[in-house]
């Protein structure tokens, strides 16, 4: 593996976990060498002029679906990771509900092979839990390039499912790394889909997969966490009730949780009226009461991180009548622009973006080399132009999905240059050089 690059990022405002500061950044051999006001890097080092720009550490997106192998008409590792770096995401972890699903070391190896030379950001891949592989996961999760184990308690896109407590407990007792969980209760989901009238529309999606589906599963999950003491990461929290439950049970580091930008920036019923099935995802986007609770929990630290749950489907697939329309919203490229808009709107601070998009994922999953602003960590950065205050345009987006519920939204800044281990990898709306993502390492 070649030595990383040298780079001097000069004159920007660096945003880390404290207040922003005017500082230069010196990356040597791909790693952060120094950060400060009076750096003296050697003559001849490549320079990026960041005057007037914000310099954020590269974002980590711990939940994306890039659809390869098997569903490449929706996305593939090359297109999805290009969207990632265009949005300032320099590391991603990809979910196992591909075709075939990633449920064996061979399937994991296949994805790593596919990513090599084609992924534009650093990567790891989740193994999907099943009743068949439950007892092997503890050994398999130690493989290089494995992001951990993902468990679907309720059915969503694909057929991965571990619905009953006994099998979930077997998964939790097999291994030590934090398990990522899609927490919706399968039994209740089945009942509610069966009871749904013939004329149901996507407007009913939050009622079909209701608060009870999410709350019942998360309650069962926390019981099992307490029993087994296995750490979990609750994906895409969607209800005020789950936030209250997580606070009340207070299981400390055993439970970390995530929210998607969609649950923070879209609200029912407007999003379904405006975008139809293009706003349909699992668990559903709900009304304002839930959105307020999720925002508050993100600000106060109850929710530890953001994952985009980038889940592209084609426009034609989305046009099928509900409930045939598939669930999932693309979003890996729009995390940072949305959060910048939240800083404009005053409910988030710039340094919170670093906490929830870099520190939070590290806290949950233990990535090595990615500590924001720490000397010796990877020189991953994204430069943001805070003066770009334009509507979000579709032709900026690289996902094969070809739509975004955020099209037309007024921006308060846009990522303009992305740097991976000291090399500019994205600039002027295009990939620079060959894709150079590497396998993520874990502590
Ligand atoms: O809406 C969703 N889409 N939720 C999931 O859990 C899966 C995802 C997908 O893969 O389409």
Tab-separated table of N, CA and C in Angstrom, residues 100-204:
chain	number	residue	atom	x	y	z
A	100	UNK	N	-26.531	-11.785	-3.756
A	100	UNK	CA	-26.978	-12.413	-2.520
A	100	UNK	C	-26.681	-11.525	-1.317
A	101	UNK	N	-27.364	-11.803	-0.198
A	101	UNK	CA	-27.067	-11.031	1.013
A	101	UNK	C	-25.678	-11.372	1.555
A	102	UNK	N	-25.124	-10.457	2.321
A	102	UNK	CA	-23.776	-10.663	2.873
A	102	UNK	C	-23.910	-11.435	4.182
A	103	UNK	N	-24.025	-12.736	4.067
A	103	UNK	CA	-24.267	-13.550	5.266
A	103	UNK	C	-23.191	-14.604	5.473
A	104	UNK	N	-22.064	-14.463	4.791
A	104	UNK	CA	-20.965	-15.427	4.955
A	104	UNK	C	-19.642	-14.701	4.739
A	105	UNK	N	-18.537	-15.273	5.198
A	105	UNK	CA	-17.227	-14.650	4.947
A	105	UNK	C	-16.944	-14.537	3.453
A	106	UNK	N	-17.450	-15.475	2.662
A	106	UNK	CA	-17.201	-15.437	1.204
A	106	UNK	C	-17.900	-14.219	0.583
A	107	UNK	N	-19.150	-13.984	1.023
A	107	UNK	CA	-19.889	-12.834	0.477
A	107	UNK	C	-19.225	-11.519	0.898
A	108	UNK	N	-18.691	-11.485	2.112
A	108	UNK	CA	-17.978	-10.290	2.583
A	108	UNK	C	-16.718	-10.070	1.734
A	109	UNK	N	-15.994	-11.153	1.534
A	109	UNK	CA	-14.766	-11.114	0.724
A	109	UNK	C	-15.070	-10.609	-0.686
A	110	UNK	N	-16.183	-11.065	-1.237
A	110	UNK	CA	-16.588	-10.639	-2.581
A	110	UNK	C	-16.801	-9.115	-2.620
A	111	UNK	N	-17.480	-8.568	-1.601
A	111	UNK	CA	-17.703	-7.113	-1.585
A	111	UNK	C	-16.384	-6.354	-1.449
A	112	UNK	N	-15.489	-6.871	-0.597
A	112	UNK	CA	-14.202	-6.188	-0.417
A	112	UNK	C	-13.434	-6.174	-1.731
A	113	UNK	N	-13.521	-7.282	-2.451
A	113	UNK	CA	-12.852	-7.387	-3.735
A	113	UNK	C	-13.443	-6.370	-4.725
A	114	UNK	N	-14.773	-6.255	-4.723
A	114	UNK	CA	-15.443	-5.319	-5.622
A	114	UNK	C	-15.087	-3.864	-5.293
A	115	UNK	N	-14.904	-3.581	-3.993
A	115	UNK	CA	-14.630	-2.198	-3.575
A	115	UNK	C	-13.205	-1.769	-3.913
A	116	UNK	N	-12.304	-2.727	-3.969
A	116	UNK	CA	-10.899	-2.426	-4.197
A	116	UNK	C	-10.716	-1.764	-5.574
A	117	UNK	N	-10.281	-0.519	-5.588
A	117	UNK	CA	-10.063	0.186	-6.851
A	117	UNK	C	-11.313	0.848	-7.411
A	118	UNK	N	-12.489	0.572	-6.806
A	118	UNK	CA	-13.718	1.208	-7.309
A	118	UNK	C	-14.395	2.094	-6.279
A	119	UNK	N	-14.098	1.866	-5.005
A	119	UNK	CA	-14.705	2.706	-3.959
A	119	UNK	C	-13.910	3.995	-3.842
A	120	UNK	N	-14.616	5.121	-3.886
A	120	UNK	CA	-13.942	6.423	-3.822
A	120	UNK	C	-13.746	6.891	-2.386
A	121	UNK	N	-14.342	6.187	-1.422
A	121	UNK	CA	-14.175	6.520	0.000
A	121	UNK	C	-13.753	5.250	0.732
A	122	UNK	N	-13.283	5.404	1.980
A	122	UNK	CA	-12.894	4.225	2.756
A	122	UNK	C	-14.145	3.440	3.141
A	123	UNK	N	-14.007	2.128	3.286
A	123	UNK	CA	-15.195	1.276	3.353
A	123	UNK	C	-15.042	0.083	4.305
A	124	UNK	N	-16.199	-0.368	4.773
A	124	UNK	CA	-16.309	-1.675	5.440
A	124	UNK	C	-17.725	-2.168	5.171
A	125	UNK	N	-17.941	-3.467	5.358
A	125	UNK	CA	-19.236	-4.069	5.010
A	125	UNK	C	-19.783	-4.875	6.185
A	126	UNK	N	-21.082	-4.715	6.413
A	126	UNK	CA	-21.736	-5.466	7.494
A	126	UNK	C	-22.051	-6.892	7.055
A	127	UNK	N	-21.997	-7.807	8.038
A	127	UNK	CA	-22.494	-9.165	7.853
A	127	UNK	C	-23.935	-9.202	8.338
A	128	UNK	N	-24.829	-9.838	7.580
A	128	UNK	CA	-26.220	-9.936	7.998
A	128	UNK	C	-26.430	-11.152	8.892
A	129	UNK	N	-27.164	-10.962	9.991
A	129	UNK	CA	-27.450	-12.078	10.901
A	129	UNK	C	-28.634	-12.892	10.360
A	130	UNK	N	-28.532	-14.214	10.484
A	130	UNK	CA	-29.647	-15.113	10.162
A	130	UNK	C	-29.702	-16.192	11.238
A	131	UNK	N	-30.810	-16.953	11.251
A	131	UNK	CA	-30.892	-18.066	12.208
A	131	UNK	C	-29.799	-19.081	11.911
A	132	UNK	N	-29.446	-19.214	10.634
A	132	UNK	CA	-28.458	-20.236	10.235
A	132	UNK	C	-27.033	-19.851	10.633
A	133	UNK	N	-26.698	-18.566	10.500
A	133	UNK	CA	-25.288	-18.203	10.765
A	133	UNK	C	-25.057	-17.651	12.175
A	134	UNK	N	-26.125	-17.599	12.992
A	134	UNK	CA	-26.031	-16.914	14.299
A	134	UNK	C	-24.818	-17.358	15.114
A	135	UNK	N	-24.565	-18.646	15.157
A	135	UNK	CA	-23.500	-19.119	16.047
A	135	UNK	C	-22.094	-18.919	15.479
A	136	UNK	N	-22.015	-18.582	14.191
A	136	UNK	CA	-20.703	-18.378	13.571
A	136	UNK	C	-20.269	-16.910	13.571
A	137	UNK	N	-21.240	-16.020	13.836
A	137	UNK	CA	-20.974	-14.585	13.644
A	137	UNK	C	-19.835	-14.060	14.518
A	138	UNK	N	-19.716	-14.627	15.722
A	138	UNK	CA	-18.679	-14.170	16.648
A	138	UNK	C	-17.290	-14.334	16.048
A	139	UNK	N	-17.124	-15.393	15.286
A	139	UNK	CA	-15.831	-15.629	14.628
A	139	UNK	C	-15.733	-14.760	13.360
A	140	UNK	N	-16.797	-14.742	12.586
A	140	UNK	CA	-16.756	-14.038	11.296
A	140	UNK	C	-16.630	-12.526	11.443
A	141	UNK	N	-17.188	-11.967	12.525
A	141	UNK	CA	-17.164	-10.501	12.653
A	141	UNK	C	-15.750	-9.966	12.856
A	142	UNK	N	-14.805	-10.877	13.126
A	142	UNK	CA	-13.413	-10.434	13.317
A	142	UNK	C	-12.678	-10.239	11.999
A	143	UNK	N	-13.304	-10.607	10.886
A	143	UNK	CA	-12.621	-10.504	9.584
A	143	UNK	C	-12.284	-9.055	9.259
A	144	UNK	N	-11.168	-8.868	8.573
A	144	UNK	CA	-10.799	-7.525	8.110
A	144	UNK	C	-11.879	-6.999	7.185
A	145	UNK	N	-12.184	-5.711	7.301
A	145	UNK	CA	-13.172	-5.110	6.403
A	145	UNK	C	-14.601	-5.365	6.824
A	146	UNK	N	-14.788	-6.093	7.949
A	146	UNK	CA	-16.148	-6.330	8.445
A	146	UNK	C	-16.546	-5.165	9.346
A	147	UNK	N	-17.689	-4.536	9.035
A	147	UNK	CA	-18.166	-3.387	9.806
A	147	UNK	C	-18.849	-3.832	11.098
A	148	UNK	N	-19.156	-5.135	11.199
A	148	UNK	CA	-19.893	-5.661	12.341
A	148	UNK	C	-21.067	-6.482	11.833
A	149	UNK	N	-22.001	-6.762	12.731
A	149	UNK	CA	-23.167	-7.583	12.384
A	149	UNK	C	-24.397	-6.680	12.334
A	150	UNK	N	-25.231	-6.877	11.322
A	150	UNK	CA	-26.505	-6.152	11.206
A	150	UNK	C	-27.634	-7.147	11.391
A	151	UNK	N	-28.579	-6.757	12.224
A	151	UNK	CA	-29.710	-7.637	12.517
A	151	UNK	C	-31.018	-6.911	12.190
A	152	UNK	N	-31.834	-7.500	11.342
A	152	UNK	CA	-33.165	-6.967	11.043
A	152	UNK	C	-34.169	-7.685	11.946
A	153	UNK	N	-34.758	-6.972	12.927
A	153	UNK	CA	-35.817	-7.580	13.755
A	153	UNK	C	-37.147	-7.581	12.998
A	154	UNK	N	-37.304	-6.672	12.033
A	154	UNK	CA	-38.526	-6.610	11.226
A	154	UNK	C	-38.153	-6.614	9.753
A	155	UNK	N	-39.053	-7.121	8.907
A	155	UNK	CA	-38.757	-7.205	7.471
A	155	UNK	C	-38.708	-5.818	6.860
A	156	UNK	N	-37.730	-5.634	5.974
A	156	UNK	CA	-37.673	-4.398	5.204
A	156	UNK	C	-37.298	-4.783	3.783
A	157	UNK	N	-36.424	-4.022	3.112
A	157	UNK	CA	-36.003	-4.397	1.759
A	157	UNK	C	-35.128	-5.649	1.844
A	158	UNK	N	-35.432	-6.678	1.006
A	158	UNK	CA	-34.674	-7.932	1.067
A	158	UNK	C	-35.312	-8.897	2.039
A	159	UNK	N	-34.653	-10.037	2.270
A	159	UNK	CA	-35.299	-11.043	3.132
A	159	UNK	C	-34.511	-11.379	4.392
A	160	UNK	N	-33.618	-10.493	4.793
A	160	UNK	CA	-32.906	-10.737	6.047
A	160	UNK	C	-33.850	-10.475	7.215
A	161	UNK	N	-33.897	-11.420	8.139
A	161	UNK	CA	-34.829	-11.288	9.267
A	161	UNK	C	-34.435	-12.229	10.399
A	162	UNK	N	-34.377	-11.672	11.612
A	162	UNK	CA	-34.244	-12.514	12.812
A	162	UNK	C	-35.283	-11.961	13.785
A	163	UNK	N	-36.460	-12.568	13.807
A	163	UNK	CA	-37.609	-11.923	14.445
A	163	UNK	C	-37.828	-12.341	15.900
A	164	UNK	N	-37.434	-13.549	16.280
A	164	UNK	CA	-37.818	-14.041	17.611
A	164	UNK	C	-36.703	-13.832	18.641
A	165	UNK	N	-37.138	-13.665	19.883
A	165	UNK	CA	-36.180	-13.340	20.954
A	165	UNK	C	-35.086	-14.387	21.107
A	166	UNK	N	-35.454	-15.661	20.967
A	166	UNK	CA	-34.467	-16.719	21.198
A	166	UNK	C	-33.325	-16.610	20.182
A	167	UNK	N	-33.673	-16.362	18.919
A	167	UNK	CA	-32.611	-16.281	17.892
A	167	UNK	C	-31.843	-14.964	18.021
A	168	UNK	N	-32.549	-13.887	18.358
A	168	UNK	CA	-31.843	-12.613	18.581
A	168	UNK	C	-30.826	-12.799	19.713
A	169	UNK	N	-31.251	-13.504	20.742
A	169	UNK	CA	-30.327	-13.731	21.871
A	169	UNK	C	-29.112	-14.542	21.427
A	170	UNK	N	-29.326	-15.532	20.560
A	170	UNK	CA	-28.174	-16.301	20.047
A	170	UNK	C	-27.216	-15.378	19.297
A	171	UNK	N	-27.766	-14.473	18.500
A	171	UNK	CA	-26.898	-13.530	17.767
A	171	UNK	C	-26.126	-12.667	18.766
A	172	UNK	N	-26.836	-12.165	19.778
A	172	UNK	CA	-26.173	-11.267	20.734
A	172	UNK	C	-25.111	-12.002	21.559
A	173	UNK	N	-25.301	-13.295	21.753
A	173	UNK	CA	-24.314	-14.049	22.542
A	173	UNK	C	-23.145	-14.538	21.688
A	174	UNK	N	-23.217	-14.313	20.385
A	174	UNK	CA	-22.161	-14.771	19.488
A	174	UNK	C	-21.308	-13.570	19.087
A	175	UNK	N	-20.228	-13.342	19.826
A	175	UNK	CA	-19.339	-12.232	19.470
A	175	UNK	C	-19.369	-11.105	20.475
A	176	UNK	N	-18.591	-10.070	20.169
A	176	UNK	CA	-18.388	-8.990	21.139
A	176	UNK	C	-18.586	-7.600	20.554
A	177	UNK	N	-18.468	-7.452	19.251
A	177	UNK	CA	-18.561	-6.112	18.667
A	177	UNK	C	-20.009	-5.615	18.737
A	178	UNK	N	-20.185	-4.306	18.607
A	178	UNK	CA	-21.525	-3.722	18.679
A	178	UNK	C	-22.368	-4.194	17.498
A	179	UNK	N	-23.581	-4.639	17.784
A	179	UNK	CA	-24.477	-5.132	16.735
A	179	UNK	C	-25.415	-3.998	16.304
A	180	UNK	N	-25.523	-3.786	14.996
A	180	UNK	CA	-26.425	-2.757	14.453
A	180	UNK	C	-27.798	-3.379	14.237
A	181	UNK	N	-28.846	-2.706	14.736
A	181	UNK	CA	-30.172	-3.343	14.726
A	181	UNK	C	-31.227	-2.469	14.061
A	182	UNK	N	-31.940	-3.075	13.116
A	182	UNK	CA	-33.167	-2.475	12.572
A	182	UNK	C	-34.294	-2.922	13.488
A	183	UNK	N	-34.821	-1.966	14.250
A	183	UNK	CA	-35.715	-2.316	15.340
A	183	UNK	C	-37.180	-2.013	14.995
A	184	UNK	N	-37.839	-2.968	14.352
A	184	UNK	CA	-39.295	-2.931	14.163
A	184	UNK	C	-39.793	-4.346	14.427
A	185	UNK	N	-40.941	-4.449	15.084
A	185	UNK	CA	-41.442	-5.738	15.567
A	185	UNK	C	-42.175	-6.503	14.447
A	186	UNK	N	-41.627	-7.640	14.064
A	186	UNK	CA	-42.142	-8.356	12.900
A	186	UNK	C	-43.589	-8.819	13.081
A	187	UNK	N	-43.895	-9.304	14.284
A	187	UNK	CA	-45.251	-9.817	14.510
A	187	UNK	C	-46.282	-8.694	14.327
A	188	UNK	N	-45.981	-7.562	14.917
A	188	UNK	CA	-46.919	-6.429	14.793
A	188	UNK	C	-46.962	-5.905	13.352
A	189	UNK	N	-45.819	-5.888	12.685
A	189	UNK	CA	-45.803	-5.463	11.275
A	189	UNK	C	-46.737	-6.351	10.460
A	190	UNK	N	-46.640	-7.657	10.673
A	190	UNK	CA	-47.469	-8.613	9.914
A	190	UNK	C	-48.951	-8.346	10.161
A	191	UNK	N	-49.283	-8.168	11.435
A	191	UNK	CA	-50.698	-7.898	11.773
A	191	UNK	C	-51.173	-6.630	11.082
A	192	UNK	N	-50.344	-5.613	11.085
A	192	UNK	CA	-50.791	-4.318	10.572
A	192	UNK	C	-50.886	-4.310	9.046
A	193	UNK	N	-49.967	-5.007	8.388
A	193	UNK	CA	-50.095	-5.109	6.920
A	193	UNK	C	-51.350	-5.922	6.571
A	194	UNK	N	-51.633	-6.974	7.364
A	194	UNK	CA	-52.800	-7.821	7.079
A	194	UNK	C	-54.099	-7.038	7.273
A	195	UNK	N	-54.090	-6.108	8.232
A	195	UNK	CA	-55.315	-5.356	8.545
A	195	UNK	C	-55.509	-4.142	7.641
A	196	UNK	N	-54.521	-3.882	6.792
A	196	UNK	CA	-54.551	-2.677	5.963
A	196	UNK	C	-55.633	-2.804	4.887
A	197	UNK	N	-56.433	-1.753	4.675
A	197	UNK	CA	-57.489	-1.804	3.662
A	197	UNK	C	-56.924	-1.839	2.247
A	198	UNK	N	-57.756	-2.199	1.258
A	198	UNK	CA	-57.278	-2.306	-0.130
A	198	UNK	C	-56.910	-0.948	-0.736
A	199	UNK	N	-57.424	0.127	-0.154
A	199	UNK	CA	-57.160	1.437	-0.747
A	199	UNK	C	-56.106	2.245	0.007
A	200	UNK	N	-55.311	1.549	0.805
A	200	UNK	CA	-54.309	2.280	1.585
A	200	UNK	C	-53.351	3.013	0.649
A	201	UNK	N	-52.932	4.187	1.059
A	201	UNK	CA	-51.939	4.930	0.264
A	201	UNK	C	-50.718	5.144	1.142
A	202	UNK	N	-49.687	5.687	0.528
A	202	UNK	CA	-48.438	5.913	1.262
A	202	UNK	C	-48.643	6.875	2.440
A	203	UNK	N	-49.717	7.653	2.384
A	203	UNK	CA	-50.029	8.535	3.522
A	203	UNK	C	-50.215	7.750	4.814
A	204	UNK	N	-50.625	6.479	4.655
A	204	UNK	CA	-50.830	5.655	5.857
A	204	UNK	C	-49.557	4.942	6.331
